[in-house]
Coordinates of C-alpha atoms (C1' of nucleotides) in Angstrom, one line a residue:
Chain A
M1 CA -46.6 -10.8 3.9
S2 CA -44.3 -9.8 1.2
A3 CA -41.6 -11.8 -0.4
A4 CA -38.6 -9.4 0.4
P5 CA -39.8 -6.4 2.2
A6 CA -36.8 -4.0 2.8
Q7 CA -33.3 -5.5 3.0
S8 CA -31.3 -2.3 3.1
R9 CA -31.7 1.1 4.6
P10 CA -29.4 3.6 2.9
G11 CA -30.9 6.8 4.3
G12 CA -30.5 9.2 7.0
R13 CA -28.0 8.2 9.8
S14 CA -26.4 5.4 7.7
A15 CA -25.5 7.7 4.9
R16 CA -24.0 10.2 7.6
V17 CA -21.9 7.6 9.1
R18 CA -20.8 6.5 5.7
A19 CA -19.8 10.0 4.8
A20 CA -17.9 10.6 8.0
V21 CA -16.0 7.3 7.7
H22 CA -15.0 8.2 4.2
R23 CA -13.9 11.4 5.1
A24 CA -11.9 10.1 7.9
V25 CA -10.2 7.6 5.7
E26 CA -9.3 10.3 3.3
E27 CA -8.0 12.7 6.0
L28 CA -5.9 9.9 7.6
A29 CA -4.5 8.6 4.4
A30 CA -3.5 12.1 3.6
A31 CA -1.4 12.4 6.9
D32 CA 1.6 10.6 5.0
A33 CA 1.4 7.2 6.8
A34 CA 2.2 8.6 10.3
E35 CA -1.2 7.3 11.4
P36 CA -1.5 3.5 11.3
L37 CA -4.7 3.6 9.2
T38 CA -6.4 0.9 11.4
I39 CA -10.1 0.5 12.0
P40 CA -10.1 1.9 15.5
V41 CA -8.2 4.9 14.6
I42 CA -10.4 5.6 11.5
A43 CA -13.6 5.1 13.7
A44 CA -12.3 7.5 16.3
R45 CA -11.5 10.2 13.9
A46 CA -14.9 9.8 12.2
G47 CA -16.7 10.0 15.6
V48 CA -18.2 6.6 15.0
H49 CA -17.8 3.4 17.1
P50 CA -15.3 0.9 15.8
T51 CA -18.0 -1.8 15.9
T52 CA -19.9 -0.1 13.1
V53 CA -17.0 -0.1 10.8
Y54 CA -16.2 -3.6 11.6
R55 CA -19.8 -4.6 10.8
R56 CA -20.2 -2.5 7.5
W57 CA -16.9 -3.0 5.9
G58 CA -15.3 -5.9 7.6
S59 CA -11.6 -4.9 6.8
V60 CA -9.5 -1.8 6.0
A61 CA -8.9 -3.2 2.5
Q62 CA -12.5 -3.3 1.7
L63 CA -13.1 0.0 3.2
L64 CA -10.2 1.6 1.2
A65 CA -11.6 0.0 -2.0
D66 CA -15.0 1.4 -1.4
V67 CA -13.6 5.0 -0.6
A68 CA -11.5 4.9 -3.7
T69 CA -14.3 3.8 -5.9
S70 CA -16.4 6.6 -4.6
R71 CA -13.6 9.2 -4.7
F72 CA -12.4 8.3 -8.2
S73 CA -15.7 8.3 -9.9
G74 CA -17.9 11.1 -11.0
D75 CA -15.9 14.0 -9.8
V76 CA -14.6 14.5 -13.4
V77 CA -17.2 14.7 -16.0
V78 CA -16.8 13.7 -19.6
P79 CA -16.6 17.0 -21.6
D80 CA -18.3 17.6 -25.0
T81 CA -16.6 20.2 -26.9
G82 CA -17.3 18.8 -30.3
T83 CA -13.9 17.4 -31.4
L84 CA -11.9 14.6 -29.9
A85 CA -8.9 16.7 -29.4
G86 CA -10.8 19.2 -27.5
D87 CA -12.5 16.7 -25.3
L88 CA -9.3 14.8 -24.5
E89 CA -7.3 17.9 -23.8
R90 CA -9.9 19.3 -21.4
W91 CA -10.4 15.9 -19.7
M92 CA -6.8 15.4 -19.2
G93 CA -6.3 18.7 -17.8
D94 CA -9.1 18.0 -15.3
V95 CA -7.7 14.5 -14.4
A96 CA -4.2 16.0 -13.9
T97 CA -5.7 18.7 -11.6
D98 CA -7.4 16.2 -9.6
L99 CA -4.2 14.2 -9.3
A100 CA -2.2 17.2 -8.2
D101 CA -3.8 17.1 -4.9
P102 CA -1.4 15.3 -2.5
D103 CA -4.3 14.0 -0.4
V104 CA -5.8 12.3 -3.4
L105 CA -2.4 10.7 -4.3
A106 CA -2.0 9.3 -0.7
L107 CA -5.4 7.8 -0.9
M108 CA -4.3 6.2 -4.2
R109 CA -1.2 4.9 -2.7
A110 CA -2.9 3.4 0.2
T111 CA -5.5 1.8 -1.9
I112 CA -2.8 0.2 -4.2
G113 CA -1.2 -1.1 -1.2
S114 CA -4.3 -2.7 0.4
G115 CA -4.9 -5.3 -2.3
P116 CA -4.5 -6.6 -5.8
E117 CA -7.9 -5.0 -6.7
G118 CA -6.8 -1.7 -5.4
G119 CA -5.1 -0.3 -8.4
C120 CA -8.0 -1.3 -10.7
A121 CA -10.5 0.6 -8.4
C122 CA -8.6 3.9 -9.0
A123 CA -8.7 3.7 -12.8
V124 CA -11.6 1.9 -14.2
D125 CA -13.8 4.8 -14.1
R126 CA -11.2 6.8 -16.0
H127 CA -10.7 4.0 -18.4
D128 CA -14.5 4.0 -19.1
Q129 CA -14.7 7.7 -19.6
L130 CA -11.8 7.6 -22.1
R131 CA -13.6 4.8 -24.0
A132 CA -16.8 6.9 -24.0
M133 CA -15.1 9.8 -25.7
I134 CA -13.3 7.7 -28.2
E135 CA -16.5 5.8 -29.2
R136 CA -18.5 9.1 -29.5
E137 CA -15.8 10.4 -31.9
R138 CA -16.2 7.3 -34.0
A139 CA -20.0 7.5 -33.9
R140 CA -19.6 11.1 -35.1
G141 CA -17.7 9.5 -38.1
G142 CA -14.2 10.9 -37.2
A143 CA -11.0 8.8 -36.9
A144 CA -10.0 8.0 -33.4
P145 CA -7.1 6.0 -31.9
D146 CA -7.5 2.6 -30.5
V147 CA -8.7 2.8 -26.7
E148 CA -5.9 0.5 -25.7
R149 CA -3.3 3.0 -27.2
A150 CA -5.0 6.0 -25.7
V151 CA -4.8 4.4 -22.4
D152 CA -1.1 3.7 -22.8
M153 CA -0.3 7.2 -24.1
L154 CA -2.5 9.3 -22.0
L155 CA -3.3 7.5 -18.5
G156 CA 0.1 5.8 -18.5
P157 CA 2.3 8.7 -18.3
L158 CA 0.1 10.7 -16.0
Y159 CA -0.4 8.0 -13.3
Y160 CA 3.3 7.0 -13.7
R161 CA 4.4 10.4 -12.8
A162 CA 1.8 10.6 -10.0
V163 CA 3.0 7.4 -8.3
F164 CA 6.5 6.4 -9.3
S165 CA 8.1 9.9 -10.2
T166 CA 8.9 12.9 -8.3
Q167 CA 8.3 15.0 -11.4
P168 CA 5.2 17.1 -11.3
A169 CA 2.4 16.4 -13.7
S170 CA 1.1 19.7 -14.6
P171 CA -2.3 20.0 -16.5
Q172 CA -0.3 21.8 -19.4
W173 CA 2.0 18.8 -19.8
A174 CA -1.0 16.5 -19.6
R175 CA -2.8 18.4 -22.3
G176 CA 0.4 18.1 -24.4
L177 CA 0.1 14.3 -24.2
V178 CA -3.1 14.4 -26.3
T179 CA -1.5 16.3 -29.2
A180 CA 1.4 13.7 -29.2
L181 CA -1.2 10.9 -29.3
L182 CA -3.2 12.4 -32.2
K183 CA -0.2 13.5 -34.2
D184 CA 0.9 10.0 -35.5
M185 CA -2.4 8.1 -36.5
Chain B
M1 CA 44.0 3.3 17.9
S2 CA 42.4 4.2 14.5
A3 CA 39.9 6.9 13.9
A4 CA 36.9 4.8 13.1
P5 CA 37.9 1.0 13.4
A6 CA 34.8 -0.9 12.2
Q7 CA 31.4 0.6 12.6
S8 CA 29.5 -1.9 10.7
R9 CA 29.7 -5.7 10.3
P10 CA 28.0 -6.7 7.1
G11 CA 29.3 -10.3 6.7
G12 CA 28.4 -13.8 7.8
R13 CA 25.4 -14.0 9.9
S14 CA 24.1 -10.4 9.4
A15 CA 24.1 -11.0 5.7
R16 CA 22.2 -14.5 6.2
V17 CA 19.6 -12.8 8.4
R18 CA 19.2 -9.9 6.0
A19 CA 18.7 -12.3 3.1
A20 CA 16.3 -14.3 5.0
V21 CA 14.2 -11.4 6.1
H22 CA 14.2 -10.0 2.5
R23 CA 13.0 -13.4 1.3
A24 CA 10.3 -13.5 3.8
V25 CA 9.0 -10.1 2.9
E26 CA 8.8 -11.2 -0.9
E27 CA 7.1 -14.4 0.0
L28 CA 4.5 -12.7 2.3
A29 CA 3.8 -9.9 0.0
A30 CA 3.2 -12.5 -2.8
A31 CA 0.5 -14.3 -0.7
D32 CA -2.1 -11.5 -1.8
A33 CA -2.5 -9.6 1.5
A34 CA -3.9 -12.6 3.3
E35 CA -1.1 -12.3 5.7
P36 CA -1.1 -9.1 7.8
L37 CA 2.6 -8.2 6.7
T38 CA 3.5 -7.2 10.1
I39 CA 7.0 -7.5 11.8
P40 CA 6.3 -10.5 14.0
V41 CA 4.8 -12.4 11.0
I42 CA 7.8 -11.5 8.8
A43 CA 10.3 -12.6 11.5
A44 CA 8.7 -15.9 12.3
R45 CA 8.7 -16.7 8.5
A46 CA 12.3 -15.7 8.3
G47 CA 13.2 -18.0 11.2
V48 CA 14.5 -14.8 12.9
H49 CA 13.5 -13.2 16.1
P50 CA 11.3 -10.2 15.9
T51 CA 13.7 -8.1 17.9
T52 CA 16.2 -8.3 15.3
V53 CA 14.0 -6.9 12.6
Y54 CA 12.9 -4.1 15.0
R55 CA 16.3 -3.1 15.5
R56 CA 17.7 -3.3 12.1
W57 CA 14.8 -1.8 10.2
G58 CA 12.4 -0.1 12.7
S59 CA 9.3 -0.2 10.8
V60 CA 7.6 -2.2 8.0
A61 CA 7.8 0.7 5.7
Q62 CA 11.5 1.2 5.9
L63 CA 11.8 -2.6 5.5
L64 CA 9.8 -2.7 2.6
A65 CA 11.7 0.3 1.0
D66 CA 14.9 -1.6 1.6
V67 CA 13.6 -4.7 0.1
A68 CA 12.2 -3.0 -3.0
T69 CA 15.4 -1.1 -3.6
S70 CA 17.5 -4.3 -3.5
R71 CA 14.9 -6.1 -5.7
F72 CA 14.4 -3.4 -8.2
S73 CA 18.1 -2.7 -8.8
G74 CA 20.7 -4.7 -10.7
D75 CA 18.6 -7.6 -11.8
V76 CA 18.2 -6.1 -15.1
V77 CA 21.4 -5.0 -17.0
V78 CA 21.8 -2.3 -19.4
P79 CA 22.3 -3.9 -22.7
D80 CA 24.8 -2.6 -25.5
T81 CA 23.7 -3.7 -28.8
G82 CA 25.2 -0.8 -30.7
T83 CA 22.1 1.1 -31.4
L84 CA 19.5 2.9 -29.4
A85 CA 16.6 1.0 -30.8
G86 CA 18.3 -2.3 -30.1
D87 CA 19.2 -1.3 -26.5
L88 CA 15.8 -0.1 -25.7
E89 CA 14.0 -2.9 -27.2
R90 CA 16.1 -5.5 -25.3
W91 CA 15.8 -3.5 -22.1
M92 CA 12.1 -3.1 -22.4
G93 CA 11.6 -6.7 -23.0
D94 CA 13.6 -7.6 -19.9
V95 CA 11.8 -5.2 -17.7
A96 CA 8.4 -6.4 -18.9
T97 CA 9.4 -9.9 -18.2
D98 CA 10.4 -9.1 -14.8
L99 CA 7.1 -7.2 -14.1
A100 CA 5.3 -10.1 -15.3
D101 CA 6.1 -12.1 -12.1
P102 CA 2.9 -11.7 -9.8
D103 CA 5.2 -11.8 -6.8
V104 CA 7.3 -9.0 -8.0
L105 CA 4.0 -6.9 -8.6
A106 CA 2.7 -7.7 -5.1
L107 CA 5.9 -6.4 -3.6
M108 CA 5.7 -3.3 -5.7
R109 CA 2.1 -2.7 -4.6
A110 CA 3.0 -3.2 -1.1
T111 CA 5.9 -0.8 -1.2
I112 CA 3.9 1.9 -2.9
G113 CA 1.3 1.5 0.0
S114 CA 4.0 1.8 2.7
G115 CA 4.8 5.3 2.2
P116 CA 5.2 8.3 -0.2
E117 CA 8.8 7.3 -1.0
G118 CA 7.8 3.7 -1.9
G119 CA 6.9 4.4 -5.5
C120 CA 10.3 6.1 -6.3
A121 CA 12.1 3.2 -4.8
C122 CA 10.5 0.9 -7.3
A123 CA 11.5 3.1 -10.5
V124 CA 14.6 5.3 -9.8
D125 CA 17.0 2.6 -11.0
R126 CA 15.2 2.0 -14.2
H127 CA 15.0 5.7 -14.6
D128 CA 18.9 5.8 -14.3
Q129 CA 19.3 3.1 -16.6
L130 CA 17.1 4.7 -19.4
R131 CA 19.1 7.8 -19.0
A132 CA 22.3 5.9 -19.3
M133 CA 21.2 4.4 -22.6
I134 CA 20.1 7.6 -24.1
E135 CA 23.3 9.5 -23.0
R136 CA 25.5 6.8 -24.4
E137 CA 23.6 7.1 -27.7
R138 CA 24.2 11.0 -27.8
A139 CA 27.9 10.5 -26.9
R140 CA 27.9 8.1 -29.9
G141 CA 26.7 11.0 -32.1
G142 CA 23.3 9.7 -32.7
A143 CA 20.0 11.4 -32.0
A144 CA 18.0 10.4 -29.1
P145 CA 14.9 11.6 -27.5
D146 CA 14.6 13.4 -24.3
V147 CA 14.9 11.3 -21.2
E148 CA 11.7 12.8 -19.9
R149 CA 9.9 11.9 -23.0
A150 CA 11.3 8.4 -23.0
V151 CA 10.1 7.8 -19.4
D152 CA 6.7 9.0 -20.3
M153 CA 6.3 6.8 -23.2
L154 CA 8.0 3.7 -22.1
L155 CA 8.0 3.3 -18.4
G156 CA 4.6 5.2 -18.1
P157 CA 2.6 2.7 -20.1
L158 CA 4.5 -0.4 -18.6
Y159 CA 4.1 0.5 -15.1
Y160 CA 0.4 1.6 -15.6
R161 CA -0.6 -1.7 -17.0
A162 CA 1.2 -3.5 -14.3
V163 CA -0.5 -1.5 -11.4
F164 CA -3.7 0.0 -12.6
S165 CA -4.9 -2.2 -15.4
T166 CA -5.9 -5.8 -15.8
Q167 CA -4.4 -6.0 -19.2
P168 CA -1.2 -8.1 -19.6
A169 CA 2.1 -6.3 -20.4
S170 CA 3.8 -8.7 -22.7
P171 CA 7.3 -8.2 -23.6
Q172 CA 6.4 -7.9 -27.4
W173 CA 3.9 -5.1 -26.5
A174 CA 6.7 -3.5 -24.4
R175 CA 9.2 -3.6 -27.4
G176 CA 6.5 -2.1 -29.6
L177 CA 6.5 1.0 -27.4
V178 CA 10.1 1.6 -28.4
T179 CA 9.2 1.9 -32.1
A180 CA 6.4 4.1 -31.4
L181 CA 8.7 6.3 -29.2
L182 CA 11.6 6.5 -31.9
K183 CA 9.1 6.9 -34.9
D184 CA 8.2 10.5 -34.4
M185 CA 11.3 12.5 -33.4
Chain C
dA1 C1' -49.2 7.4 14.4
dA2 C1' -47.6 2.8 15.6
dA3 C1' -45.0 -1.2 14.4
dT4 C1' -40.9 -3.4 12.6
dT5 C1' -36.3 -4.0 12.1
dA6 C1' -31.8 -2.4 10.1
dT7 C1' -28.3 -0.1 12.1
dC8 C1' -25.3 1.8 15.8
dG9 C1' -23.3 2.5 20.5
dC10 C1' -21.5 0.3 24.8
dA11 C1' -18.9 -3.1 27.5
dC12 C1' -15.8 -6.5 27.3
dC13 C1' -12.5 -10.5 25.9
dG14 C1' -8.5 -13.1 23.9
dA15 C1' -4.7 -12.3 20.8
dT16 C1' -1.3 -9.8 18.9
dC17 C1' 1.7 -5.9 18.4
dG18 C1' 5.5 -2.8 19.2
dC19 C1' 9.1 -2.2 22.1
dT20 C1' 12.9 -2.8 26.1
dG21 C1' 16.7 -4.9 29.4
dC22 C1' 19.9 -8.4 29.5
dG23 C1' 22.6 -12.4 28.4
dT24 C1' 24.9 -14.9 24.6
dT25 C1' 26.7 -15.7 20.1
dA26 C1' 29.9 -14.8 16.4
dG27 C1' 32.0 -11.6 12.8
dG28 C1' 36.3 -8.6 12.5
dC29 C1' 40.9 -6.9 13.9
dT30 C1' 45.6 -7.1 16.3
Chain D
dA1 C1' 45.1 -17.5 18.7
dG2 C1' 42.8 -14.2 21.5
dC3 C1' 40.2 -9.8 22.4
dC4 C1' 36.6 -6.7 21.2
dT5 C1' 32.1 -5.4 20.2
dA6 C1' 28.5 -5.6 16.7
dA7 C1' 24.5 -8.2 16.0
dC8 C1' 21.3 -11.7 17.6
dG9 C1' 18.1 -14.4 20.8
dC10 C1' 15.0 -14.7 25.2
dA11 C1' 11.6 -13.3 28.4
dG12 C1' 8.4 -10.1 29.4
dC13 C1' 5.7 -5.5 29.6
dG14 C1' 2.0 -2.3 28.4
dA15 C1' -0.9 -0.8 24.6
dT16 C1' -3.7 -1.7 21.1
dC17 C1' -6.3 -4.5 17.7
dG18 C1' -10.0 -7.4 15.9
dG19 C1' -14.1 -9.3 17.1
dT20 C1' -18.8 -10.6 19.9
dG21 C1' -23.3 -10.2 22.8
dC22 C1' -26.8 -7.0 24.0
dG23 C1' -29.5 -3.0 24.5
dA24 C1' -30.9 1.5 22.3
dT25 C1' -31.9 4.4 18.4
dA26 C1' -34.0 5.6 14.2
dA27 C1' -35.4 4.9 9.3
dT28 C1' -39.0 2.7 6.8
dT29 C1' -43.5 0.6 6.1
dT30 C1' -48.5 -0.1 7.1

DNA sequence: AAATTATCGCACCGATCGCTGCGTTAGGCT
DNA sequence: AGCCTAACGCAGCGATCGGTGCGATAATTT
């Protein structure tokens, strides 16, 4: 007998159920809060029994955090154009394009409202990506602004417009933030 | 008989009930989502019958929007120090101090999650205040940055840190954003 | 291929939610 | 002071939610 044989089973049907539930959450969050966004509703849309959702995730807040973490990680890759300005401009354009989708925004809003950890789950990955680009530029020998300052001047305005303002955050405008950041340093 | 005698009655008990419900929403939102934040719970905490809340507000989303509009309007006054830099620094310090309260943050998060209009309800007043200060400086004959740019560089980082980051937004740091904005223009 | 067991579906229960008549209280006006 | 009616409290009604046993299914290992 072994010590710990196989504690988890992440293949096949489990993965399929997980994908269906994630998709249902995104679709329901996109339907501007007309749907109550509760576990039976999510399960019904996913074609899955509510019991499964209760057992795997426990609460809507945890489910939303899981969905947000999956959604806001990995779909934007860190570019490598050779210069920090080029990297940042391309990356900001991609992030802005991703945030232009109303469905993505709705998911983000719902996640923020679900708990204190929700907001961080939407942004930590972007934070890490930004730090990676800046540290790479420094390793290359170039001058780069502080990560903290870059977050304030790039992610700050972008996410503010997405959540708090009615003004559109176009990729062109987002790229303009990069030049404003790199100008005075 | 008059045309429209008295369609509303905002005094006395109605005002008292409104204040109690608003207070209950703020307190429940501050109790980090452990409470379900539903109408019977809000009414019970306010010492008010649930029927009243259903009739006056209809849904939790509308109630939250009402509370947020009341809370994020008027508690910060537009200063008048004579210079734009002085006005902005004092104002940003006040706004940052207000946002440092975890209860205020919890209310903001819940409002954002309640509907697409929630985010705007938390920021429109600050937007107007910022525009007022900038237009006053222009009427004074001085040079002032674009309102749009000021929103991006001041409100953007401040609200981003409040919602998406774990980094504290101290009043000193918020005042520093003003000098960074006014430096390059 | 057979065994093992993590995972899912089904039926069901108590609790709570959202909402609606109806009577009562108390602001606002003459 | 007295009337009028907006606003509130009470009782109760479907409907739905969150959660629990128990058997069935299928992913993984031997």
